[in-house]
mmCIF file of C-alpha atoms in Angstrom:
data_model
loop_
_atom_site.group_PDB
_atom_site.id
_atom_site.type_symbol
_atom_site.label_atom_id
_atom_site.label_comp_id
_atom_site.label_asym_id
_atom_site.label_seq_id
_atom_site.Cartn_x
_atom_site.Cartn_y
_atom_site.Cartn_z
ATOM 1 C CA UNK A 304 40.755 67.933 162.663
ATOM 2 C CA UNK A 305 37.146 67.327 161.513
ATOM 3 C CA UNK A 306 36.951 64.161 159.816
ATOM 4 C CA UNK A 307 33.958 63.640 156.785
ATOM 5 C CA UNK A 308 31.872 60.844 156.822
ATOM 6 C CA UNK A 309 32.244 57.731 155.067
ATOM 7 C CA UNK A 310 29.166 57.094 153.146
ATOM 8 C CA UNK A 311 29.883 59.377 150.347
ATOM 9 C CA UNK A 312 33.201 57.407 149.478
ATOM 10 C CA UNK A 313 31.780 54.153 150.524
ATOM 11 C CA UNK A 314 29.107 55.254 147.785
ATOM 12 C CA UNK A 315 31.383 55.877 144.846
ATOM 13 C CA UNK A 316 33.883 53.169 145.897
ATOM 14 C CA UNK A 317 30.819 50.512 145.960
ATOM 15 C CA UNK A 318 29.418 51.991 142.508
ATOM 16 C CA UNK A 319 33.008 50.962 141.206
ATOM 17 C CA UNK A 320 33.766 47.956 142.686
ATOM 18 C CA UNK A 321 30.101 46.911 141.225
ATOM 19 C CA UNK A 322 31.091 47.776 137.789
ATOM 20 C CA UNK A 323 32.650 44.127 137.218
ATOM 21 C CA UNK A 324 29.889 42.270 138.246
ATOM 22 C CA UNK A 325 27.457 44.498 135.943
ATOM 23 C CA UNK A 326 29.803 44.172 132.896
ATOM 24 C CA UNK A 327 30.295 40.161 133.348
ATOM 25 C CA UNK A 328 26.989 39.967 133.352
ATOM 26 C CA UNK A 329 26.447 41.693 130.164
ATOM 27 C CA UNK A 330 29.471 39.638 128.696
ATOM 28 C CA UNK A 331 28.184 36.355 129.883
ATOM 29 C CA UNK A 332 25.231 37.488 127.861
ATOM 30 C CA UNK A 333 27.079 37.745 124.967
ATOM 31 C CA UNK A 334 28.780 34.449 125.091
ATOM 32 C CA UNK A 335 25.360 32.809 125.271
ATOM 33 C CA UNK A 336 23.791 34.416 122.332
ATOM 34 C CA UNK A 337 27.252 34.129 120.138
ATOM 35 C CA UNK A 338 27.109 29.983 121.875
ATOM 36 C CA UNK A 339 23.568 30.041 120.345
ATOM 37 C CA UNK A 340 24.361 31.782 116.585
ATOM 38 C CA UNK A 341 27.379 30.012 116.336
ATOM 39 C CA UNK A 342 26.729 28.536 112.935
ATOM 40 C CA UNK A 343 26.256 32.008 111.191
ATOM 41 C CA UNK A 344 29.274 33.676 113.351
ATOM 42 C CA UNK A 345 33.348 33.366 112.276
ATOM 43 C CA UNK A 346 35.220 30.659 114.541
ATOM 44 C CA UNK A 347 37.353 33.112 115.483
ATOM 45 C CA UNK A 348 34.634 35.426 116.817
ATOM 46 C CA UNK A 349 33.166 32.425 118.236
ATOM 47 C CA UNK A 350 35.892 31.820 120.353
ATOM 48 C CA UNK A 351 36.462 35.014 121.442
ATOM 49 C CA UNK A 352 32.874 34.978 122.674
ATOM 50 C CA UNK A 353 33.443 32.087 124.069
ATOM 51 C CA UNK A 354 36.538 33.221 126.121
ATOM 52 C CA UNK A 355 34.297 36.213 127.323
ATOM 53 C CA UNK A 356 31.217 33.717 128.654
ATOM 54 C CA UNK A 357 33.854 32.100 130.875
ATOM 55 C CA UNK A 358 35.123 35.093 132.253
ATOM 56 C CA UNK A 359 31.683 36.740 133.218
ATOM 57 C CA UNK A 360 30.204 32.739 134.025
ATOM 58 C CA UNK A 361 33.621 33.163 136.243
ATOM 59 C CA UNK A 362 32.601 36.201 138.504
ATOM 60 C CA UNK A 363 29.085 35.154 138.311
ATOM 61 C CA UNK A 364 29.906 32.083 140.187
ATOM 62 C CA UNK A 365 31.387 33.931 142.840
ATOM 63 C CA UNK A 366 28.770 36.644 143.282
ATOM 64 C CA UNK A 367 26.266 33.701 143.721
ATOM 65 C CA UNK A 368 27.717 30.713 145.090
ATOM 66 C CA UNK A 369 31.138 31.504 146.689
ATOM 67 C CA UNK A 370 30.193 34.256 148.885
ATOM 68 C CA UNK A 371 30.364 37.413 146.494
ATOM 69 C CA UNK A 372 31.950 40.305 145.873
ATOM 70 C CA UNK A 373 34.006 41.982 149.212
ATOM 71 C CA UNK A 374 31.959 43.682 151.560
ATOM 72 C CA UNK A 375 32.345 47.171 153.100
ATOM 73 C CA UNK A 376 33.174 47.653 156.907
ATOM 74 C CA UNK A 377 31.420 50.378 156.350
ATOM 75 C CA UNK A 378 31.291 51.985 160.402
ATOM 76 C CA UNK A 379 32.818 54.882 161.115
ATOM 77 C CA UNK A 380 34.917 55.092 164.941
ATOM 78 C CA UNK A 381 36.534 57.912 167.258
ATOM 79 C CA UNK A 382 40.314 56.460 166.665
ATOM 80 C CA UNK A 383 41.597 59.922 167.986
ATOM 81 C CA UNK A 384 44.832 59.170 170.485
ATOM 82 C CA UNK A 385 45.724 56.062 168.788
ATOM 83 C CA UNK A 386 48.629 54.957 166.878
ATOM 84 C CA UNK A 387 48.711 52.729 164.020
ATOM 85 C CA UNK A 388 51.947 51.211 162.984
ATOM 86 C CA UNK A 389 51.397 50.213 159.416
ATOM 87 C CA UNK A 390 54.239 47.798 157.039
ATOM 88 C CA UNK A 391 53.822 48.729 153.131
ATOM 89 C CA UNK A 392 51.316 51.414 154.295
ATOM 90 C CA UNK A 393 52.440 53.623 150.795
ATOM 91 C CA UNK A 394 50.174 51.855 148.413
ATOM 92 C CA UNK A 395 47.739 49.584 147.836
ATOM 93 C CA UNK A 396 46.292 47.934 150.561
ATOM 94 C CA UNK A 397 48.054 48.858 153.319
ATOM 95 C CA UNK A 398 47.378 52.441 151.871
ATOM 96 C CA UNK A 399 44.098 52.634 151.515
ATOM 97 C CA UNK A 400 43.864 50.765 154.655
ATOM 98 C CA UNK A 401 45.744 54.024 156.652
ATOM 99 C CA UNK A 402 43.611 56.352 154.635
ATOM 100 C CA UNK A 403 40.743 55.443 156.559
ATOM 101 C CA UNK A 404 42.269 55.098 159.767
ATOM 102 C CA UNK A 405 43.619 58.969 159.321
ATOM 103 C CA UNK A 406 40.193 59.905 158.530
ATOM 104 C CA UNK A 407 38.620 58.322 161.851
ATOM 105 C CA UNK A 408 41.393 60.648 163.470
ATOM 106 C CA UNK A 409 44.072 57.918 164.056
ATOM 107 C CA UNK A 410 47.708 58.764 164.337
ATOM 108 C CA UNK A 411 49.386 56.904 161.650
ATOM 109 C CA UNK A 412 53.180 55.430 160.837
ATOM 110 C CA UNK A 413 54.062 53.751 157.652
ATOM 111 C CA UNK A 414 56.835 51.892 157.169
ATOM 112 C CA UNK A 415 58.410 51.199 153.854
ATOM 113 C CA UNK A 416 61.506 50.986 152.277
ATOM 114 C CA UNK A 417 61.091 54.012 149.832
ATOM 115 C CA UNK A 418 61.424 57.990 151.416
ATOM 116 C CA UNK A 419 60.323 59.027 147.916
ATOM 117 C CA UNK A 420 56.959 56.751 148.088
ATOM 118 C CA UNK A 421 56.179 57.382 151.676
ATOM 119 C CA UNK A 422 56.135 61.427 151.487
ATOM 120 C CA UNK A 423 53.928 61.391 148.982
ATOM 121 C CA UNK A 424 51.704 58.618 150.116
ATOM 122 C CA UNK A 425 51.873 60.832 153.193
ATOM 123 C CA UNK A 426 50.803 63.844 151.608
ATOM 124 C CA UNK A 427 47.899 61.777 150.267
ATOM 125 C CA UNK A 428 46.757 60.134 153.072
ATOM 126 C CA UNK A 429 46.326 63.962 154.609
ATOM 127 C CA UNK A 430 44.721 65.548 151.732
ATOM 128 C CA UNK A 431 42.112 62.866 152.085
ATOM 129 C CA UNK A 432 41.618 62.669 155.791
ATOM 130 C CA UNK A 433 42.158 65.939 156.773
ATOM 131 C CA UNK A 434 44.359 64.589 159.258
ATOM 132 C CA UNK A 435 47.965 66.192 159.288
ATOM 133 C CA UNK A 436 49.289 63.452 161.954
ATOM 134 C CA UNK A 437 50.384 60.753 159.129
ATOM 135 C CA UNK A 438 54.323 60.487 159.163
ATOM 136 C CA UNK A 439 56.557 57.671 157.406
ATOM 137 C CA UNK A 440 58.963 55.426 158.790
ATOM 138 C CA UNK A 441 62.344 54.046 156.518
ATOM 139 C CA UNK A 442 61.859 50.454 156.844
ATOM 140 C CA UNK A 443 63.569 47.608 154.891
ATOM 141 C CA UNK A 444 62.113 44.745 155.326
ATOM 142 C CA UNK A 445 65.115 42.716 153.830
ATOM 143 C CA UNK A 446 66.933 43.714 156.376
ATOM 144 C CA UNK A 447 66.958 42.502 159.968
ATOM 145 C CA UNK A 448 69.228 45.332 161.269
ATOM 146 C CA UNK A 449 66.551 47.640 159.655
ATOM 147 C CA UNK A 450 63.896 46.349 161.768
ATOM 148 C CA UNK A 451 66.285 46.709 165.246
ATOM 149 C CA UNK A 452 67.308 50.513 163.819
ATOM 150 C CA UNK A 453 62.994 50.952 163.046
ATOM 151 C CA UNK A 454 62.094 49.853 166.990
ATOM 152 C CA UNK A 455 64.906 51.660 167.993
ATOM 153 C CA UNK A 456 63.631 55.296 166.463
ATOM 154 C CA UNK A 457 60.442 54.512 167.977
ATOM 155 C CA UNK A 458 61.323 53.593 171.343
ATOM 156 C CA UNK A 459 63.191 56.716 171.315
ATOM 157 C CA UNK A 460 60.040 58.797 170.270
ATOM 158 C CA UNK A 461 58.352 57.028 173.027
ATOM 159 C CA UNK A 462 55.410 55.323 170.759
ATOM 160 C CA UNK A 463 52.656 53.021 172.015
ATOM 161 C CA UNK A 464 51.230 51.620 169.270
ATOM 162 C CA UNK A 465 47.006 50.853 169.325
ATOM 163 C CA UNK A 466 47.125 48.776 165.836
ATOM 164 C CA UNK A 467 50.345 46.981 164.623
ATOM 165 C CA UNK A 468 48.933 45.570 160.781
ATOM 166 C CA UNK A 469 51.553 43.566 159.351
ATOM 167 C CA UNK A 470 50.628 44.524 155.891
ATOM 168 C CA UNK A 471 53.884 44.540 153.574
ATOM 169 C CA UNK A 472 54.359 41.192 151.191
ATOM 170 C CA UNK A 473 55.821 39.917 147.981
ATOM 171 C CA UNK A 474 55.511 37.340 145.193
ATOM 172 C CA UNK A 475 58.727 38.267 144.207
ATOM 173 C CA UNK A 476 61.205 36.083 141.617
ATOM 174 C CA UNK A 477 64.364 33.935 144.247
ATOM 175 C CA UNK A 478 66.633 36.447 145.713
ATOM 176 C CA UNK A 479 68.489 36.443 148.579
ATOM 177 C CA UNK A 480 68.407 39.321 151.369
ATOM 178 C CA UNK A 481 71.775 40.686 152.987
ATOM 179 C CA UNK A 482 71.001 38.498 156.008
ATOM 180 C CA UNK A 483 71.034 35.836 153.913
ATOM 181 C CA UNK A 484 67.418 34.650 153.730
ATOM 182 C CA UNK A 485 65.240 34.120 150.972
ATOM 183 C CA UNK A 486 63.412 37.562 150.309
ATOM 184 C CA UNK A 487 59.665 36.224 149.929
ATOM 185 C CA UNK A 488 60.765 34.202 153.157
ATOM 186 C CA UNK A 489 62.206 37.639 155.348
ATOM 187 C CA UNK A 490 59.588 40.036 153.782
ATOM 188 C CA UNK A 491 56.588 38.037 154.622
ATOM 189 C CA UNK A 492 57.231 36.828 158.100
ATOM 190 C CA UNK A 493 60.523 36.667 158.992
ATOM 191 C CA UNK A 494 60.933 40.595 159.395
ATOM 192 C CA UNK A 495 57.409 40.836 161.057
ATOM 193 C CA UNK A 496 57.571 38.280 163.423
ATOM 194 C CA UNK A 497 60.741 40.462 164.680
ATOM 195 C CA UNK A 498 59.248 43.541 164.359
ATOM 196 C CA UNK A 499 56.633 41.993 166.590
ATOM 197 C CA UNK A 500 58.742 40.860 168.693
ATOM 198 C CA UNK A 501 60.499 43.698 169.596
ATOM 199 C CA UNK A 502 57.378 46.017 170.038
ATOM 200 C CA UNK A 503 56.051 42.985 172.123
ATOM 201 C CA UNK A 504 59.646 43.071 174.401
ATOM 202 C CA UNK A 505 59.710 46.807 174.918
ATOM 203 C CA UNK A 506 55.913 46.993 176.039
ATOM 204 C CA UNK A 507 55.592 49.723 172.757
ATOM 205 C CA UNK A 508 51.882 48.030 172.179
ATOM 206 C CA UNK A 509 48.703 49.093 174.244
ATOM 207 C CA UNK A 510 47.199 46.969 177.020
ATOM 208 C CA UNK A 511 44.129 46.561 174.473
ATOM 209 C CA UNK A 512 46.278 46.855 171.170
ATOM 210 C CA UNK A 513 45.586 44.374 168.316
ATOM 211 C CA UNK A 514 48.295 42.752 165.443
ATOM 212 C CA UNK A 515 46.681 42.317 162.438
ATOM 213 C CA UNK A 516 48.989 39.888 159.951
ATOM 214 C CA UNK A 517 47.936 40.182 155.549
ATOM 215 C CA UNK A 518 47.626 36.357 154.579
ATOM 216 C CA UNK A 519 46.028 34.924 151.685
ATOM 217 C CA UNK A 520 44.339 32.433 150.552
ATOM 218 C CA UNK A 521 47.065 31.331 148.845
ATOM 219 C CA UNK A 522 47.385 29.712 152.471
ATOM 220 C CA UNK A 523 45.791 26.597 151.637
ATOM 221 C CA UNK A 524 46.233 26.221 147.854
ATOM 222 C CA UNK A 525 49.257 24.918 145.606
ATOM 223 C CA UNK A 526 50.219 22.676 148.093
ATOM 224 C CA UNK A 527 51.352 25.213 150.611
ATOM 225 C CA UNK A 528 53.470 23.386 153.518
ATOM 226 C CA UNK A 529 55.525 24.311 156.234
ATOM 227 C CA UNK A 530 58.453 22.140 156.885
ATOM 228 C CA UNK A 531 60.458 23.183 159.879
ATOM 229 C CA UNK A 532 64.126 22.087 158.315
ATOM 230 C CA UNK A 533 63.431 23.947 154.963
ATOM 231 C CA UNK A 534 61.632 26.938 155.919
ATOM 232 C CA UNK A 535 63.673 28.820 153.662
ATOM 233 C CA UNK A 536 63.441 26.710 150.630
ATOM 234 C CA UNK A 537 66.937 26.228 150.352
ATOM 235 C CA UNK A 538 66.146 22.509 148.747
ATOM 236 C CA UNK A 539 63.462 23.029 146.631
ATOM 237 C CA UNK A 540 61.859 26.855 145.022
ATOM 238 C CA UNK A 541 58.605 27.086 143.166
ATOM 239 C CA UNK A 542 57.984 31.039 143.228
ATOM 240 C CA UNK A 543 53.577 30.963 144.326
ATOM 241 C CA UNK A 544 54.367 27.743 146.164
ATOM 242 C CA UNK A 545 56.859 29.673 148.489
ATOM 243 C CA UNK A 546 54.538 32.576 148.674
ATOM 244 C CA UNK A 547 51.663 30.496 149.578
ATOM 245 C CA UNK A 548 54.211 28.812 152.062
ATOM 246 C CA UNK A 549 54.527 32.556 153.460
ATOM 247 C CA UNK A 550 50.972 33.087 153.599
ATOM 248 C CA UNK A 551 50.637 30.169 155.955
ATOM 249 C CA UNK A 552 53.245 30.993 157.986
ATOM 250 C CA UNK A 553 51.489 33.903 158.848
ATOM 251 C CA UNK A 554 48.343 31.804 159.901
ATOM 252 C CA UNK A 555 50.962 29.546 161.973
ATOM 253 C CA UNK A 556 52.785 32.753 163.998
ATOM 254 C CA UNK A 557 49.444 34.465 164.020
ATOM 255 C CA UNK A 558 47.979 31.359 166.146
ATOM 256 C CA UNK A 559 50.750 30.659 168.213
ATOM 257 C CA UNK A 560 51.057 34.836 169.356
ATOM 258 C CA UNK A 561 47.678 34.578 170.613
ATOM 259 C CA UNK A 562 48.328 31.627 172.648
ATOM 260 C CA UNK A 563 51.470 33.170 174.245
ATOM 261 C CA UNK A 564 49.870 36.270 174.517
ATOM 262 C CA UNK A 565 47.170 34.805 176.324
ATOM 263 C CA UNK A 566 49.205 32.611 178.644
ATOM 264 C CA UNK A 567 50.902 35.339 180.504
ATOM 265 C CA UNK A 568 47.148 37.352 180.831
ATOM 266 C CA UNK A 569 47.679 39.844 177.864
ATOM 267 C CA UNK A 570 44.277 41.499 176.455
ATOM 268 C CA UNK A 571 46.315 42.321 173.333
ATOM 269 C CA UNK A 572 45.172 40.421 170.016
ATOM 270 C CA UNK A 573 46.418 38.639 167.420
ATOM 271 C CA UNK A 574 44.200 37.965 164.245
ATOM 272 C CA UNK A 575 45.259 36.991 160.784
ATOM 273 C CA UNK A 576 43.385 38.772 157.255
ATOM 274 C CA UNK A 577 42.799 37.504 153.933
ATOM 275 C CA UNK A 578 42.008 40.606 152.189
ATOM 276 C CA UNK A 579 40.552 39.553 148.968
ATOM 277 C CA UNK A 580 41.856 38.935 145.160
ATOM 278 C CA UNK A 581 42.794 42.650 144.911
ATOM 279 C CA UNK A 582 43.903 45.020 141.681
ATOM 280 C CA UNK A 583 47.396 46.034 142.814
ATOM 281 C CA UNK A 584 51.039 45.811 142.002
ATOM 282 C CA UNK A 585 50.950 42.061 142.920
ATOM 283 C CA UNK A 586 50.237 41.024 138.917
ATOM 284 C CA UNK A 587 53.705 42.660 138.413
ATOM 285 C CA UNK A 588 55.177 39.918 140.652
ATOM 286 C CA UNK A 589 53.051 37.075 139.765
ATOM 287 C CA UNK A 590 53.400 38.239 135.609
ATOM 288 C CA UNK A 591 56.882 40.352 135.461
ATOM 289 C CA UNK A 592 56.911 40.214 131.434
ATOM 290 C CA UNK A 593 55.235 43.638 131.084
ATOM 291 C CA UNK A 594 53.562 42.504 127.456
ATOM 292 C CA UNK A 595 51.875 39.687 128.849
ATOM 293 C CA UNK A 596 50.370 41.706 131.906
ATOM 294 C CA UNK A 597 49.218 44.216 129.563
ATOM 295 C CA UNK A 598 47.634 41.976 127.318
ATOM 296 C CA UNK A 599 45.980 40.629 130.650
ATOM 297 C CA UNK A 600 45.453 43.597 132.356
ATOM 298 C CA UNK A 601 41.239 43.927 131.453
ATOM 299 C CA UNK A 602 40.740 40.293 132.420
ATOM 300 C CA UNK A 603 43.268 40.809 135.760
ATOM 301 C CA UNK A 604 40.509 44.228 136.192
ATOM 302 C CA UNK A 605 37.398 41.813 135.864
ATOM 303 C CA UNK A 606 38.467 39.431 137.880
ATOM 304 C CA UNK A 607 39.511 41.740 140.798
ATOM 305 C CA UNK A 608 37.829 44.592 143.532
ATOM 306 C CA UNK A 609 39.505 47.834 144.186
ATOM 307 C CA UNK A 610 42.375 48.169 146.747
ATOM 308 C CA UNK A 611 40.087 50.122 148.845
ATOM 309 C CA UNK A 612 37.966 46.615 149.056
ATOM 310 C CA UNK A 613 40.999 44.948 149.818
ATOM 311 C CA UNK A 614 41.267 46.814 153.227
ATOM 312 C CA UNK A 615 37.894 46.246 154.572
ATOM 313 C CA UNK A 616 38.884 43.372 156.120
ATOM 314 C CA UNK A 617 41.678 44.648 158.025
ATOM 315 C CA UNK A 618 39.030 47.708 159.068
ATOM 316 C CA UNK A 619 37.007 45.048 160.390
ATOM 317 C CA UNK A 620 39.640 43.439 162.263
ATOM 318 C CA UNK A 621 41.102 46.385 163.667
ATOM 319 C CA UNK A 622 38.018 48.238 165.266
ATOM 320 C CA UNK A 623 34.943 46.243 165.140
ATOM 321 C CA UNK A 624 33.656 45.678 168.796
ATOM 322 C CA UNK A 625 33.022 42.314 168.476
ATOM 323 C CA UNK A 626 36.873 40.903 168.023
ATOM 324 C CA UNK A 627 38.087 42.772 171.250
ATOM 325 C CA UNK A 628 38.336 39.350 172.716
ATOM 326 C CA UNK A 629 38.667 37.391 170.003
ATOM 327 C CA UNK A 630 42.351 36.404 169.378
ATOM 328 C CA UNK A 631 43.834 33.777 166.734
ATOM 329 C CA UNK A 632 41.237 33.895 164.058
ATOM 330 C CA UNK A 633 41.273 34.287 160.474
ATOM 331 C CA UNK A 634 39.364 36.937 159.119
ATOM 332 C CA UNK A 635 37.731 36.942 155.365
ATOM 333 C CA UNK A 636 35.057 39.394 153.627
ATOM 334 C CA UNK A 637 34.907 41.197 157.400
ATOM 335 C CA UNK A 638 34.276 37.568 158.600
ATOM 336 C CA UNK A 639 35.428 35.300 161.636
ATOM 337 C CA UNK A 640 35.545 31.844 159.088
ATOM 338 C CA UNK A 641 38.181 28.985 159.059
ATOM 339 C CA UNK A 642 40.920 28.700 157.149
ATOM 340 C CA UNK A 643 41.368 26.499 154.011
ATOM 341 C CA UNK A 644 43.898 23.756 153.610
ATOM 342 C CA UNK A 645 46.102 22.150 155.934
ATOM 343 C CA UNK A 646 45.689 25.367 158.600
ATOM 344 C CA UNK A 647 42.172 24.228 159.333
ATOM 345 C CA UNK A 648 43.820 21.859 161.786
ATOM 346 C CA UNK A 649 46.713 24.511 162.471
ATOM 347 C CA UNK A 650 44.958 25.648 165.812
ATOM 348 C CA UNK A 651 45.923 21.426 167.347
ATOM 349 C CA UNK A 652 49.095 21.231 166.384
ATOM 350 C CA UNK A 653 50.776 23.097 169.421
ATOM 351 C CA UNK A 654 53.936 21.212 168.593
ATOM 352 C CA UNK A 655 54.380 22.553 165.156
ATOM 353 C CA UNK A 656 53.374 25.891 166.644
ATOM 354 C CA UNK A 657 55.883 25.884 169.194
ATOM 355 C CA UNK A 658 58.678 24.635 166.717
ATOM 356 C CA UNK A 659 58.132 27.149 163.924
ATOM 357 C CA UNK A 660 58.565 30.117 166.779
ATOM 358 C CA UNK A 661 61.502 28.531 167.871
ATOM 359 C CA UNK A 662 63.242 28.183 164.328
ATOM 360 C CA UNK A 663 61.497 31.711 163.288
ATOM 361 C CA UNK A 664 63.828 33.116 167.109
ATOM 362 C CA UNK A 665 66.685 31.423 166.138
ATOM 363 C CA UNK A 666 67.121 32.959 162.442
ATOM 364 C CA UNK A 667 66.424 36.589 163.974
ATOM 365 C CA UNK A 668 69.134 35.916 166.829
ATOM 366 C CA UNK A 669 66.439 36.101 169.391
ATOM 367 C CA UNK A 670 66.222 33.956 171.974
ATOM 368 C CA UNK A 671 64.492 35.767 174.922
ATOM 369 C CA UNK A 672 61.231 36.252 172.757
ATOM 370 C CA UNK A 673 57.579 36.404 174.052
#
């Protein structure tokens, strides 16, 4: 199928995600002047002012001094004949992130637990690319046995998959999956580092594939830890803390891939993405009263890019040239950079490495892993 360019999206999306930055401006403007009248303004108005200054001072700090807003990929590639294997590929993110991948011709799978979602992020996904060879995939990623019955249909279909992007993850409230884990714990890596596993076992990945893994920068903030004899927070539960726990587990099994892949002579990649403080359903997680998120919601918009921002990074990761060799980094803002927190030293400690993989095979019941 003919596949349009990207500019003209890249255009209108950039135009948007711009908007933020143009309106902070303009209310850090009005902050200053209401700072500067205060005297002949209400308190109240005053303070609301006041509250709208730090908000635009907020984003203006980041524009200028912390590395600004996300950047654009922004190349276009011939993906035709590949496969993409996508987790949480029907929205946000992980959607817009197969959205572009359809429309450089790629064959995409995404994987999520809802039919209802996935046909009609399907349907999407081909209206925009033009590219009818986007099909779904049931998976439940609180489910072990969901994952085996997942690798299974493929295998069966005879897949080899170009890009594996572990994309799916939750903030979610403490729950407890049928296997018996903690759900943030199973969603976010428990269920992937199986998945990955098993594509890994049954040779379903390219000789020149590349597994992308969604951190965050939640890796290195709120004291985020790993500790191997609690990795399911069985002792203590702080809801962000486990998620940033999660996020650095992903750094951890990202690392120590690469370095297994690499010891037996694979060319196949292992990278791990922080793609951004994105607008998506993750406020509903992170805020679940629905009159407090609403009341939030135009600060939560100012603060944030567009999910189509959010996959840039991933983009970047999957196709640019210059990471086809490049294994076990972190990627930010379609950047090789370092990690924040206690990963920075993550990449020396092959003991922890080795340990986590061995408790992370142990709770999946697999023992002859790669």
């Amino acid at each position: 199928p003919r596949r349009r360019s990207a500019s003209h999206s890249f255009a209108r999306e950039r135009r948007r995600a711009s908007f933020p930055m143009k309106f902070n401006l303009f209310l850090s403007a009005c902050g200053a002047a209401s700072y500067y009248f205060r005297e002949q303004i209400s308190h109240s108005t005053w303070i609301t002012a006041g509250c709208f200054f730090l908000v635009g001072a907020n984003v203006l700090v980041n524009e200028f001094f912390l590395g600004g807003s996300r950047k654009y990929y922004g190349k276009t590639h011939d993906c035709t004949g590949d496969v993409v294997l996508i987790t949480g590929g029907n929205k946000g993110i992980g959607f817009e992130t197969a959205k572009e991948l359809a429309k450089f011709g790629a064959q995409i799978i995404i994987a999520c637990r809802s039919e209802r979602r996935a046909s009609t992020a399907v349907r999407s996904i081909r209206s925009y690319s033009k590219n009818d060879n986007v099909s779904y995939e049931i998976l439940d990623l609180e489910s072990l046995k969901s994952v085996h019955d997942l690798v299974d249909r493929l295998t069966k279909k005879k897949i080899q998959i170009r890009y594996l992007i572990n994309n799916a993850g939750v903030a979610i409230e403490k729950s407890t999956t049928i296997d018996g884990f903690n759900s943030q714990f199973q969603i976010n890596h428990l269920s992937h580092f199986l998945l990955t596993n098993l594509l890994l076992k049954r040779n379903m990945i390219t000789d020149n594939g590349r597994i992308i893994s969604l951190s965050s920068l939640a890796h290195g903030v709120g004291g985020a830890d790993i500790h191997l004899d609690d990795l399911n927070s069985t002792r203590s539960w702080k809801r962000l803390k486990m998620y940033g726990n999660t996020k650095l587990m992903n750094i951890v099994f990202t690392n120590e891939l690469s370095r297994k892949l690499l010891r037996i002579g694979s060319k196949i990649t292992a990278n791990s993405v922080h793609p951004g403080a994105i607008d998506t359903d993750f406020s509903e997680h992170v805020v679940p009263n629905p009159w407090i998120r609403w009341l939030t919601r135009p600060i939560a918009i100012l603060l944030t890019d567009p999910p189509v921002l959010g996959a840039q990074s991933t983009l970047f990761a999957a196709l640019s040239p210059d990471l086809e060799t490049k294994s076990g980094v972190y990627i930010d803002n379609c950047k090789v950079k370092r990690p924040v927190g206690k990963a920075q030293n993550i990449p020396k400690h092959y003991k922890l490495m080795e340990d986590f993989w061995e408790v992370s095979a142990k709770f999946v019941g697999q023992s002859n892993v790669i």
